[in-house]
PDB file of C-alpha atoms in Angstrom:
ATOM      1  CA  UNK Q   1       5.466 -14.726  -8.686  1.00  0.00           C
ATOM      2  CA  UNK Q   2       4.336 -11.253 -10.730  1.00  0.00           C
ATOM      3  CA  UNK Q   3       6.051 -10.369 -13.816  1.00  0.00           C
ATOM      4  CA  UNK Q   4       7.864  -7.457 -13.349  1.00  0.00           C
ATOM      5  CA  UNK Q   5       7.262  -5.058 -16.269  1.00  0.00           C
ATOM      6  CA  UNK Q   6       9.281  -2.921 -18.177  1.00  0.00           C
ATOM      7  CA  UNK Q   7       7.329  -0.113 -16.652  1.00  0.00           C
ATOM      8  CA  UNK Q   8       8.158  -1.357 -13.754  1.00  0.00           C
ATOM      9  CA  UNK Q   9      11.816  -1.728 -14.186  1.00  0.00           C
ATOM     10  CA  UNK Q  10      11.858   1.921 -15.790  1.00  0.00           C
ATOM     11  CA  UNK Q  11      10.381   3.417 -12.325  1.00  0.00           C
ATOM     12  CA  UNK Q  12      11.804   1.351  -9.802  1.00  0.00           C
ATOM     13  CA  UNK Q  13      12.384   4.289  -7.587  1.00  0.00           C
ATOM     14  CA  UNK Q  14       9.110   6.131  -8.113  1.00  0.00           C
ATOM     15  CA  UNK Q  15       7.326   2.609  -7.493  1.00  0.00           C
ATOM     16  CA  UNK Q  16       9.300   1.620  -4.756  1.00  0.00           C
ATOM     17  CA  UNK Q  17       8.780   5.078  -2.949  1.00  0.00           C
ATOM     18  CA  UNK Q  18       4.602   4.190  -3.810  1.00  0.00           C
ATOM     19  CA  UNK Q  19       4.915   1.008  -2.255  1.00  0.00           C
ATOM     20  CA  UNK Q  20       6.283   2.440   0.750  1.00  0.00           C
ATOM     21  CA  UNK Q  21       3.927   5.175   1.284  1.00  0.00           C
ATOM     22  CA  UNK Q  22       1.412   2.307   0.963  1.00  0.00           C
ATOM     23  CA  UNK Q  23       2.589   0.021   2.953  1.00  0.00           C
ATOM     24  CA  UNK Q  24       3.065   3.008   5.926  1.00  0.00           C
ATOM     25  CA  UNK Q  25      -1.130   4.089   5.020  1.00  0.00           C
ATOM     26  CA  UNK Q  26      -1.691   0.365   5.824  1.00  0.00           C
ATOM     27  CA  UNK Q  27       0.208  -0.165   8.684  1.00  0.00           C
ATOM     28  CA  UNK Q  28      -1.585   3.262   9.872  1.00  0.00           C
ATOM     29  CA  UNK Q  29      -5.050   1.855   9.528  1.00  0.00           C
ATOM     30  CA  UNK Q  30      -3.805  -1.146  11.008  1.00  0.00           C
ATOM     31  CA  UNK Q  31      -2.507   0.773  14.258  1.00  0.00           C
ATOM     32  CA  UNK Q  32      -5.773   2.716  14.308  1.00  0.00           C
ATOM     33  CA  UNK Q  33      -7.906  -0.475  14.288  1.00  0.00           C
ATOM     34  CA  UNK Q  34      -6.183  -2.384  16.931  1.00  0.00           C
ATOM     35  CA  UNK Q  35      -5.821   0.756  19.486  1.00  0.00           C
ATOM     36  CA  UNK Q  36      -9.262   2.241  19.668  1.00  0.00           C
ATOM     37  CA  UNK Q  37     -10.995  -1.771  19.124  1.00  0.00           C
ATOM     38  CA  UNK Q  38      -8.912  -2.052  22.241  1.00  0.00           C
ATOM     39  CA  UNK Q  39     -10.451   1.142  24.098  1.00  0.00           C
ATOM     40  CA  UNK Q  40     -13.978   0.820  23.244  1.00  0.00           C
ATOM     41  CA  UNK Q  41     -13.822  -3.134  23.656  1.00  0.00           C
ATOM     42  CA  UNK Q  42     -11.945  -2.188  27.486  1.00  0.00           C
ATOM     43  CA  UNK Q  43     -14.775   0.416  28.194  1.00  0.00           C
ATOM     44  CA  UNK Q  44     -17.421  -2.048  26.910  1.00  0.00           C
ATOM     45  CA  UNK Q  45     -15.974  -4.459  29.507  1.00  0.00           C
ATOM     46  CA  UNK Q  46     -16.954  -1.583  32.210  1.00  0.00           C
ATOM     47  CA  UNK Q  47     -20.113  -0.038  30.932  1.00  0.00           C
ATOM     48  CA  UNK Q  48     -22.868  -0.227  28.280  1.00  0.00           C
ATOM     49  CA  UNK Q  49     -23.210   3.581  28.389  1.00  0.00           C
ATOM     50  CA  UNK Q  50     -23.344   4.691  24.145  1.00  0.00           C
ATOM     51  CA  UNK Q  51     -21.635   7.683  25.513  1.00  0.00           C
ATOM     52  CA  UNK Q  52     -19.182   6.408  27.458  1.00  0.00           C
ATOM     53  CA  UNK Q  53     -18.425   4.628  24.663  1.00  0.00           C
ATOM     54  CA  UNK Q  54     -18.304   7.077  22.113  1.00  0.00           C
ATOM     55  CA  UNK Q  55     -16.111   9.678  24.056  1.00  0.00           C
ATOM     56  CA  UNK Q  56     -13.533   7.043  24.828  1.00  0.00           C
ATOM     57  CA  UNK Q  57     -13.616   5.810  21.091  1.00  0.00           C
ATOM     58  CA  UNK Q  58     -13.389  10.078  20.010  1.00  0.00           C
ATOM     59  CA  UNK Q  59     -10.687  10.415  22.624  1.00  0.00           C
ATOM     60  CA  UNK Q  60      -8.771   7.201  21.389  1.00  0.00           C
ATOM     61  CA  UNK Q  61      -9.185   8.725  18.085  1.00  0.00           C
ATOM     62  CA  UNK Q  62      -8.044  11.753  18.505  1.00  0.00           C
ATOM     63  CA  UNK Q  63      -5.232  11.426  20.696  1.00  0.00           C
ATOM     64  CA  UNK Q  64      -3.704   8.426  18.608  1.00  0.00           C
ATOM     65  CA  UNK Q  65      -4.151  10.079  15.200  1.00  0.00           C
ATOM     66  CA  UNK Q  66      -2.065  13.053  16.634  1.00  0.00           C
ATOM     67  CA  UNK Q  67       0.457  11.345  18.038  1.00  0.00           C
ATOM     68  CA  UNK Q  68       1.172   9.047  14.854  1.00  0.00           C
ATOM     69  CA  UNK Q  69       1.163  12.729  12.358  1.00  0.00           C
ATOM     70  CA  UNK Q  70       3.162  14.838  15.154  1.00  0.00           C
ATOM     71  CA  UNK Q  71       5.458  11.335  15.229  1.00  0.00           C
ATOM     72  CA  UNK Q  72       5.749  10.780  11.754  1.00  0.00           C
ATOM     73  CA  UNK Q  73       6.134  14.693  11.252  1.00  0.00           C
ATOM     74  CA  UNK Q  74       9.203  14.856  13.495  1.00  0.00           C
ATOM     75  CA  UNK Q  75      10.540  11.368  11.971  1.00  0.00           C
ATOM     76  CA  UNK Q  76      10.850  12.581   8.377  1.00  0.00           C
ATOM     77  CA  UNK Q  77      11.755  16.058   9.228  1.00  0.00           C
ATOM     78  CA  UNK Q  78      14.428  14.398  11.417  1.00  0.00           C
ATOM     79  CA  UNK Q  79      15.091  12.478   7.890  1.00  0.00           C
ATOM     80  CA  UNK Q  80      14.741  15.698   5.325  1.00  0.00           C
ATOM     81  CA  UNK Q  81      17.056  17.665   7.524  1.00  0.00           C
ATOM     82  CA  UNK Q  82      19.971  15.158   7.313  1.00  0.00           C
ATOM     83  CA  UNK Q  83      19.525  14.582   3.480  1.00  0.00           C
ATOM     84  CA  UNK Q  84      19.205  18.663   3.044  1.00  0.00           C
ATOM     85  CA  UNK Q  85      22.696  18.617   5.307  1.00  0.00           C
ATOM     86  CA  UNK Q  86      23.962  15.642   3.066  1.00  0.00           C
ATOM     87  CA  UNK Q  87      22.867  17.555  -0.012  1.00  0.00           C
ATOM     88  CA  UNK Q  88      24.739  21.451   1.362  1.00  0.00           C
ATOM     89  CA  UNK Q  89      27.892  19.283   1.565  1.00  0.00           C
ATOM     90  CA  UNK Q  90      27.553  17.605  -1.456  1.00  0.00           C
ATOM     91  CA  UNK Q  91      27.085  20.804  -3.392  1.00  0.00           C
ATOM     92  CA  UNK Q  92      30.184  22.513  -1.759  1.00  0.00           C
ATOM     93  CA  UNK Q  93      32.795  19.750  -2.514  1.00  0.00           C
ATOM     94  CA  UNK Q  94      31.315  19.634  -5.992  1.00  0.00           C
ATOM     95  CA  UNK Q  95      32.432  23.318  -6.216  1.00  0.00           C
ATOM     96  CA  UNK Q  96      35.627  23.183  -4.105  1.00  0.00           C
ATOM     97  CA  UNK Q  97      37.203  20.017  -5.341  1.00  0.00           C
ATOM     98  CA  UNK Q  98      35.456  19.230  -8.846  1.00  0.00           C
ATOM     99  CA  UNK Q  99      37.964  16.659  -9.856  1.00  0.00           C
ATOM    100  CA  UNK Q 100      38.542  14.683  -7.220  1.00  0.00           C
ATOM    101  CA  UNK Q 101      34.362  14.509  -7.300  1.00  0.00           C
ATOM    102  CA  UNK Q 102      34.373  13.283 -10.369  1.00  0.00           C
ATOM    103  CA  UNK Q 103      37.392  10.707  -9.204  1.00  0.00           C
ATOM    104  CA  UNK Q 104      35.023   9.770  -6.518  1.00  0.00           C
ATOM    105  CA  UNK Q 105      32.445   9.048  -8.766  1.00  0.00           C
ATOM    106  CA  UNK Q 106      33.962   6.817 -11.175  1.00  0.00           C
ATOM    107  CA  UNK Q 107      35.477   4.844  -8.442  1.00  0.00           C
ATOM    108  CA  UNK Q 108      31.908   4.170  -7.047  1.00  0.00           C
ATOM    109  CA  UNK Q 109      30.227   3.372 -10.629  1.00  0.00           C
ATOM    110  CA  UNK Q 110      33.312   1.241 -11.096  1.00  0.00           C
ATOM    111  CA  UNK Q 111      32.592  -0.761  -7.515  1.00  0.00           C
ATOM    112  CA  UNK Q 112      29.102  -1.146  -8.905  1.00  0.00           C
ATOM    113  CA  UNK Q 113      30.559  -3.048 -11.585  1.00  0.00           C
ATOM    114  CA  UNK Q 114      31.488  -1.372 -14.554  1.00  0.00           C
ATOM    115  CA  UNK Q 115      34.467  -1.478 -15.880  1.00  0.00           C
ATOM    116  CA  UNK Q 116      37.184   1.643 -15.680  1.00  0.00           C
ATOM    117  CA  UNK Q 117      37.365   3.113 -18.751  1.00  0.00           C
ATOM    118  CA  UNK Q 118      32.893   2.698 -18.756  1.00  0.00           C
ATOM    119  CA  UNK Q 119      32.933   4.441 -15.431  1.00  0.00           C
ATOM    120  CA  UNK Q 120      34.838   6.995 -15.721  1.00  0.00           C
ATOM    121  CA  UNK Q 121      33.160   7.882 -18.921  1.00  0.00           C
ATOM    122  CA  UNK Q 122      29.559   7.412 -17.341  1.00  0.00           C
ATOM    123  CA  UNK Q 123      30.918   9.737 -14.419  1.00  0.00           C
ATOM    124  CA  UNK Q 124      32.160  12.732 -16.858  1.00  0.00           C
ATOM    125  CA  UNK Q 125      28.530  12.261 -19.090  1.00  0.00           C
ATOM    126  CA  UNK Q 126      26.416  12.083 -15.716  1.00  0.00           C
ATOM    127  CA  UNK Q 127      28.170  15.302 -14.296  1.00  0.00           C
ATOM    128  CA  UNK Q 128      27.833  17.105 -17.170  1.00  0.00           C
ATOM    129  CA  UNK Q 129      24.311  16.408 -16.743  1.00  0.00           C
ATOM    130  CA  UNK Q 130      23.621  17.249 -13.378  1.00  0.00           C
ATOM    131  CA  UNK Q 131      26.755  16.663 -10.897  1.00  0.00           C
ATOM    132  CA  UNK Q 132      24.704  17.252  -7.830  1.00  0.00           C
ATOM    133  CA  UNK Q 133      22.072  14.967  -8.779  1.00  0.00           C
ATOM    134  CA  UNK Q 134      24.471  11.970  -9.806  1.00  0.00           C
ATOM    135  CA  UNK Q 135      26.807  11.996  -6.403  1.00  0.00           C
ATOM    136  CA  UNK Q 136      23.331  12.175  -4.297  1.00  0.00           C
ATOM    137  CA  UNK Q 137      22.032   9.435  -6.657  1.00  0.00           C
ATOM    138  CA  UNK Q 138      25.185   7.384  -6.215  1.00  0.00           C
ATOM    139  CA  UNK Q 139      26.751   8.139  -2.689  1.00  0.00           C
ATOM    140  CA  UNK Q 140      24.043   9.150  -0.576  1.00  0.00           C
ATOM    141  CA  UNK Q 141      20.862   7.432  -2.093  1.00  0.00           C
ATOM    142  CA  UNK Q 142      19.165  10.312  -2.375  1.00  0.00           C
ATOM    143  CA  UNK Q 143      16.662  11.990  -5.064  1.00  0.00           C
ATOM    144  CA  UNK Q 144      17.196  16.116  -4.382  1.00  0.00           C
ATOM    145  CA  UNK Q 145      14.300  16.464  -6.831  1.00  0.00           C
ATOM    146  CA  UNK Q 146      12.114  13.929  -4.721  1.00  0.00           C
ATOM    147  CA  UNK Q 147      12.379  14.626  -0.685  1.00  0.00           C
ATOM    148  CA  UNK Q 148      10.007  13.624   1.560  1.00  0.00           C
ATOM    149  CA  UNK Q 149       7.545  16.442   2.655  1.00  0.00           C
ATOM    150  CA  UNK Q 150       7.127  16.253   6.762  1.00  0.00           C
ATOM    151  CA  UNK Q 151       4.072  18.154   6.454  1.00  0.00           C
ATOM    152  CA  UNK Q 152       2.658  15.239   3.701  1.00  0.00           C
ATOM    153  CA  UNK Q 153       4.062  12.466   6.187  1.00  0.00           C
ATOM    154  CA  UNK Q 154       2.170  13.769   8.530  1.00  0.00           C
ATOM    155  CA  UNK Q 155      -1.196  14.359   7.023  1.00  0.00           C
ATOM    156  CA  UNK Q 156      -1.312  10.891   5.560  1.00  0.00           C
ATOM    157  CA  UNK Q 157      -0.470   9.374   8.768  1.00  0.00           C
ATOM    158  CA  UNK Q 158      -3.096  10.875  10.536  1.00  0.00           C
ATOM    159  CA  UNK Q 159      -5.742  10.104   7.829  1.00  0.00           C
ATOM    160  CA  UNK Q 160      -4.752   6.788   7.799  1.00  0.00           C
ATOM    161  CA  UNK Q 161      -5.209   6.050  11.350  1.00  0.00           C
ATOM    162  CA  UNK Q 162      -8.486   7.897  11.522  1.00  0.00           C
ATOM    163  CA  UNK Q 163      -9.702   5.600   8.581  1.00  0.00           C
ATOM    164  CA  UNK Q 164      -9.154   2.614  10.928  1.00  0.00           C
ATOM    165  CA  UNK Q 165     -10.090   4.187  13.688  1.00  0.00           C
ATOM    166  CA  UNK Q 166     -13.746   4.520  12.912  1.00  0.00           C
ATOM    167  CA  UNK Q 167     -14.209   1.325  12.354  1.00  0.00           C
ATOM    168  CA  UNK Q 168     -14.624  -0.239  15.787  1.00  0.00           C
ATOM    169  CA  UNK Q 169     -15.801   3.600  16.822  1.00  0.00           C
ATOM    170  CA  UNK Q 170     -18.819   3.180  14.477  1.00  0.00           C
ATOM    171  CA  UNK Q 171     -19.178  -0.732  15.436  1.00  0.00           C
ATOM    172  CA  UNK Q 172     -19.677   0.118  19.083  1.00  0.00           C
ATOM    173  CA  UNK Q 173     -21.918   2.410  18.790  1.00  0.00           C
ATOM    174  CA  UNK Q 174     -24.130   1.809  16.294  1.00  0.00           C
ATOM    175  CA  UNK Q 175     -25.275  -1.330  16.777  1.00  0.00           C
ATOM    176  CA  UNK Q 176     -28.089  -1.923  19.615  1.00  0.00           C
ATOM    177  CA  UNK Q 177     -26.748  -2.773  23.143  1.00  0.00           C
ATOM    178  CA  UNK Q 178     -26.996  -6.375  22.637  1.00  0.00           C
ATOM    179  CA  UNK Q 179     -25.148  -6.535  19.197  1.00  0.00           C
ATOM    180  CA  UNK Q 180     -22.608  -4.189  20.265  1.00  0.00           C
ATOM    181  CA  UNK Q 181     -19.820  -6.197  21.470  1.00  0.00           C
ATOM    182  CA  UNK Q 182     -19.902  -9.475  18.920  1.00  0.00           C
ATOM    183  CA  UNK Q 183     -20.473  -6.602  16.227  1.00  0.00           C
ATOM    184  CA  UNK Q 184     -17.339  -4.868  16.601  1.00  0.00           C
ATOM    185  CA  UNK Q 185     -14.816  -7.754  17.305  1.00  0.00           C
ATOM    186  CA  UNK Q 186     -16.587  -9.189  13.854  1.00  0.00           C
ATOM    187  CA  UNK Q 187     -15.717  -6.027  11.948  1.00  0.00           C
ATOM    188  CA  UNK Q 188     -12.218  -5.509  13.388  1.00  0.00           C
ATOM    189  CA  UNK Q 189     -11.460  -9.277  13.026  1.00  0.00           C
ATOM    190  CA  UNK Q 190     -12.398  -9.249   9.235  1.00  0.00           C
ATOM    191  CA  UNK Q 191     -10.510  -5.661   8.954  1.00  0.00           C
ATOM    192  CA  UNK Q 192      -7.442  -6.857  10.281  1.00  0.00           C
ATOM    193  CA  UNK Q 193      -7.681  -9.809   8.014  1.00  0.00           C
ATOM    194  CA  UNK Q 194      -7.395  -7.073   5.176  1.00  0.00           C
ATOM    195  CA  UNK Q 195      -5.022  -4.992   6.687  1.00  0.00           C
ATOM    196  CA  UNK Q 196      -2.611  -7.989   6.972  1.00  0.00           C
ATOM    197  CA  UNK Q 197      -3.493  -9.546   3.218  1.00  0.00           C
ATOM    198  CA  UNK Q 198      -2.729  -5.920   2.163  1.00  0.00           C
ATOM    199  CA  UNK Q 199       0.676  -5.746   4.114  1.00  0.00           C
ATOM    200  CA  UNK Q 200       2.057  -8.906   3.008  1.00  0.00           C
ATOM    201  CA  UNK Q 201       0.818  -8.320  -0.417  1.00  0.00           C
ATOM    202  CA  UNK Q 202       2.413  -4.499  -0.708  1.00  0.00           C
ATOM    203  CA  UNK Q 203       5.457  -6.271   1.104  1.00  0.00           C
ATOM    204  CA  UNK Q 204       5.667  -9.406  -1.147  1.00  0.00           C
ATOM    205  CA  UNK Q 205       5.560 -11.190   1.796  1.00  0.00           C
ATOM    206  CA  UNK Q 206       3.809 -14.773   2.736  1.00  0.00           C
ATOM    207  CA  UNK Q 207       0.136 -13.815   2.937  1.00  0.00           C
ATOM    208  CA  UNK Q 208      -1.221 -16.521   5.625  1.00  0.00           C
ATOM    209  CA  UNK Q 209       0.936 -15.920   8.224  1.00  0.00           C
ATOM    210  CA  UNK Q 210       0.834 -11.873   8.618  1.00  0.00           C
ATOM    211  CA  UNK Q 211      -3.163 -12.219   8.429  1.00  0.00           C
ATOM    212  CA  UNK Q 212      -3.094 -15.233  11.159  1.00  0.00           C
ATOM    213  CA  UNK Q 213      -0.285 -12.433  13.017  1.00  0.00           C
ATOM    214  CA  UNK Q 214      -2.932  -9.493  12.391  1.00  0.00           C
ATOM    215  CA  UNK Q 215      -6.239 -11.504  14.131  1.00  0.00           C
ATOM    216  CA  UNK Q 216      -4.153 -12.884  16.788  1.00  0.00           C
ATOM    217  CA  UNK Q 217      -2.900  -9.788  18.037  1.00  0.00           C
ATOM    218  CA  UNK Q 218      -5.860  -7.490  17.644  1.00  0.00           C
ATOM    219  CA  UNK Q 219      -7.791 -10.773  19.382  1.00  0.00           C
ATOM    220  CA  UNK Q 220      -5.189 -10.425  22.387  1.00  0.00           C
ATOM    221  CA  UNK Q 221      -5.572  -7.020  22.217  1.00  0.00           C
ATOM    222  CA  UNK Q 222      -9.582  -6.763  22.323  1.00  0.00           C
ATOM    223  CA  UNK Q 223      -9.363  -9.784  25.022  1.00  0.00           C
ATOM    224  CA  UNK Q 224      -6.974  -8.311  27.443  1.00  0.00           C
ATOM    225  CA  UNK Q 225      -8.732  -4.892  27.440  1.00  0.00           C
ATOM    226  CA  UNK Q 226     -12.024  -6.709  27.790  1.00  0.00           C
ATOM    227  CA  UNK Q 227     -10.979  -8.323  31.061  1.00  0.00           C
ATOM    228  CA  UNK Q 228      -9.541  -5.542  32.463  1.00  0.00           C
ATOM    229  CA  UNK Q 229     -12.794  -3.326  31.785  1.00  0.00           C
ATOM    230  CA  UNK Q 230     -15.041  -6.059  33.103  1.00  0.00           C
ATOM    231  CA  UNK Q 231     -13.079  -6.439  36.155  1.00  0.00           C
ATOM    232  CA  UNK Q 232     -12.975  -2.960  36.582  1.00  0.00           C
ATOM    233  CA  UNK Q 233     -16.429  -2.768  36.320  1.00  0.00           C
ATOM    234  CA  UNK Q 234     -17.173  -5.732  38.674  1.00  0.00           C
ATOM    235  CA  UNK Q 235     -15.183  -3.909  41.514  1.00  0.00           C
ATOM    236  CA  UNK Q 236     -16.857  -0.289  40.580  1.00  0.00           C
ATOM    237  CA  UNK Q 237     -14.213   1.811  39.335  1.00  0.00           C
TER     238      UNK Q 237
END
């Protein structure tokens, strides 16, 4: 197990939020890998055609990395709304009913384990400070100074998935005819054995299984599409 620095201790929050916007560029890779490995495998199953291949891998791209950054955009402006709604609240009880605020927030630094008389000073020092900031901190769970930007969200998700994306694009078309196919399931294969090292290892997570879970999904994935391109193909659709 890692040592956890002091560093690390002292910016759990900014680490943890790194982690996490990690974790989701990962996971977006991941996505992009698997779904357009999947299309270009399926329309290699139909056709050796370089262009067939390369609109439906352009089209897969495309269409998938704008639906994960118009998905993620609407998630976490979904998100930023309620914590801006949280926040308006927040801000008006502070200046309606000061007291009873600061009541509140000794009570919850006392459930956290402190003792009264520690709490309730902690509560008067941290409002003094910045009111707002401490209630969000301590009831809500929220950073004002650090909300998530939709707009960033969204960029990084659609980055992400383009990044794996062009893999199996660039595999399938690249290659010569022959070397196509084996050349792209090799190159996803060993991607998705990254992609799932990386997961479990920004997740501190078991390592072995989520890369075993990774191949054996974008495997299914690539083998199902396969078939159904091939026996399209067979039949002449």
């Amino acid at each position: 197990m890692t040592e956890q620095t002091h560093d690390d201790e002292a910016h759990g929050g900014a680490l943890g939020s790194r982690l996490n916007w990690l974790r989701a560029a990962v996971l977006g890779a991941n996505d992009g890998i698997v779904s357009t490995a999947g299309i270009v495998v399926g329309v290699a199953g139909a056709t050796g055609d370089r262009n067939a291949l390369l609109t439906a891998g352009l089209a897969g791209l495309l269409a998938g990395s704008m639906s994960m950054a118009a998905g993620e955009y609407v998630s976490v402006s979904t998100q930023r709304d309620s914590e801006l709604a949280a926040l308006a609240l927040e801000r008006r009880e502070l200046k309606e009913q000061p007291e009873a605020e600061l009541d509140e927030l000794a009570e919850l630094l006392e459930r956290r384990g402190l003792s009264r008389e520690v709490a309730r000073e902690a509560a008067v020092q941290l409002t003094e400070r910045d009111a707002l900031k401490a209630h969000a901190s301590v009831e809500l769970g929220i950073d004002p100074d650090q909300l998530t930007s939709p707009w960033n969200a969204a960029l990084a998700s659609f980055l992400a998935f383009t990044a794996g994306a062009l893999l199996p694009l660039l595999a399938i078309v690249l290659p010569p005819a022959g070397w196509r196919l084996p050349v792209t399931v090799v190159s996803v294969l060993a991607a998705l054995v990254l992609t799932g090292w990386s997961s479990a290892r920004l997740g501190a997570g078991a390592v072995g299984p989520a890369m075993v879970r990774n191949v054996l999904g974008g495997a299914l994935a690539m083998g199902v599409t396969y078939a159904a391109g091939t026996l399209l193909g067979a039949v002449g659709i």
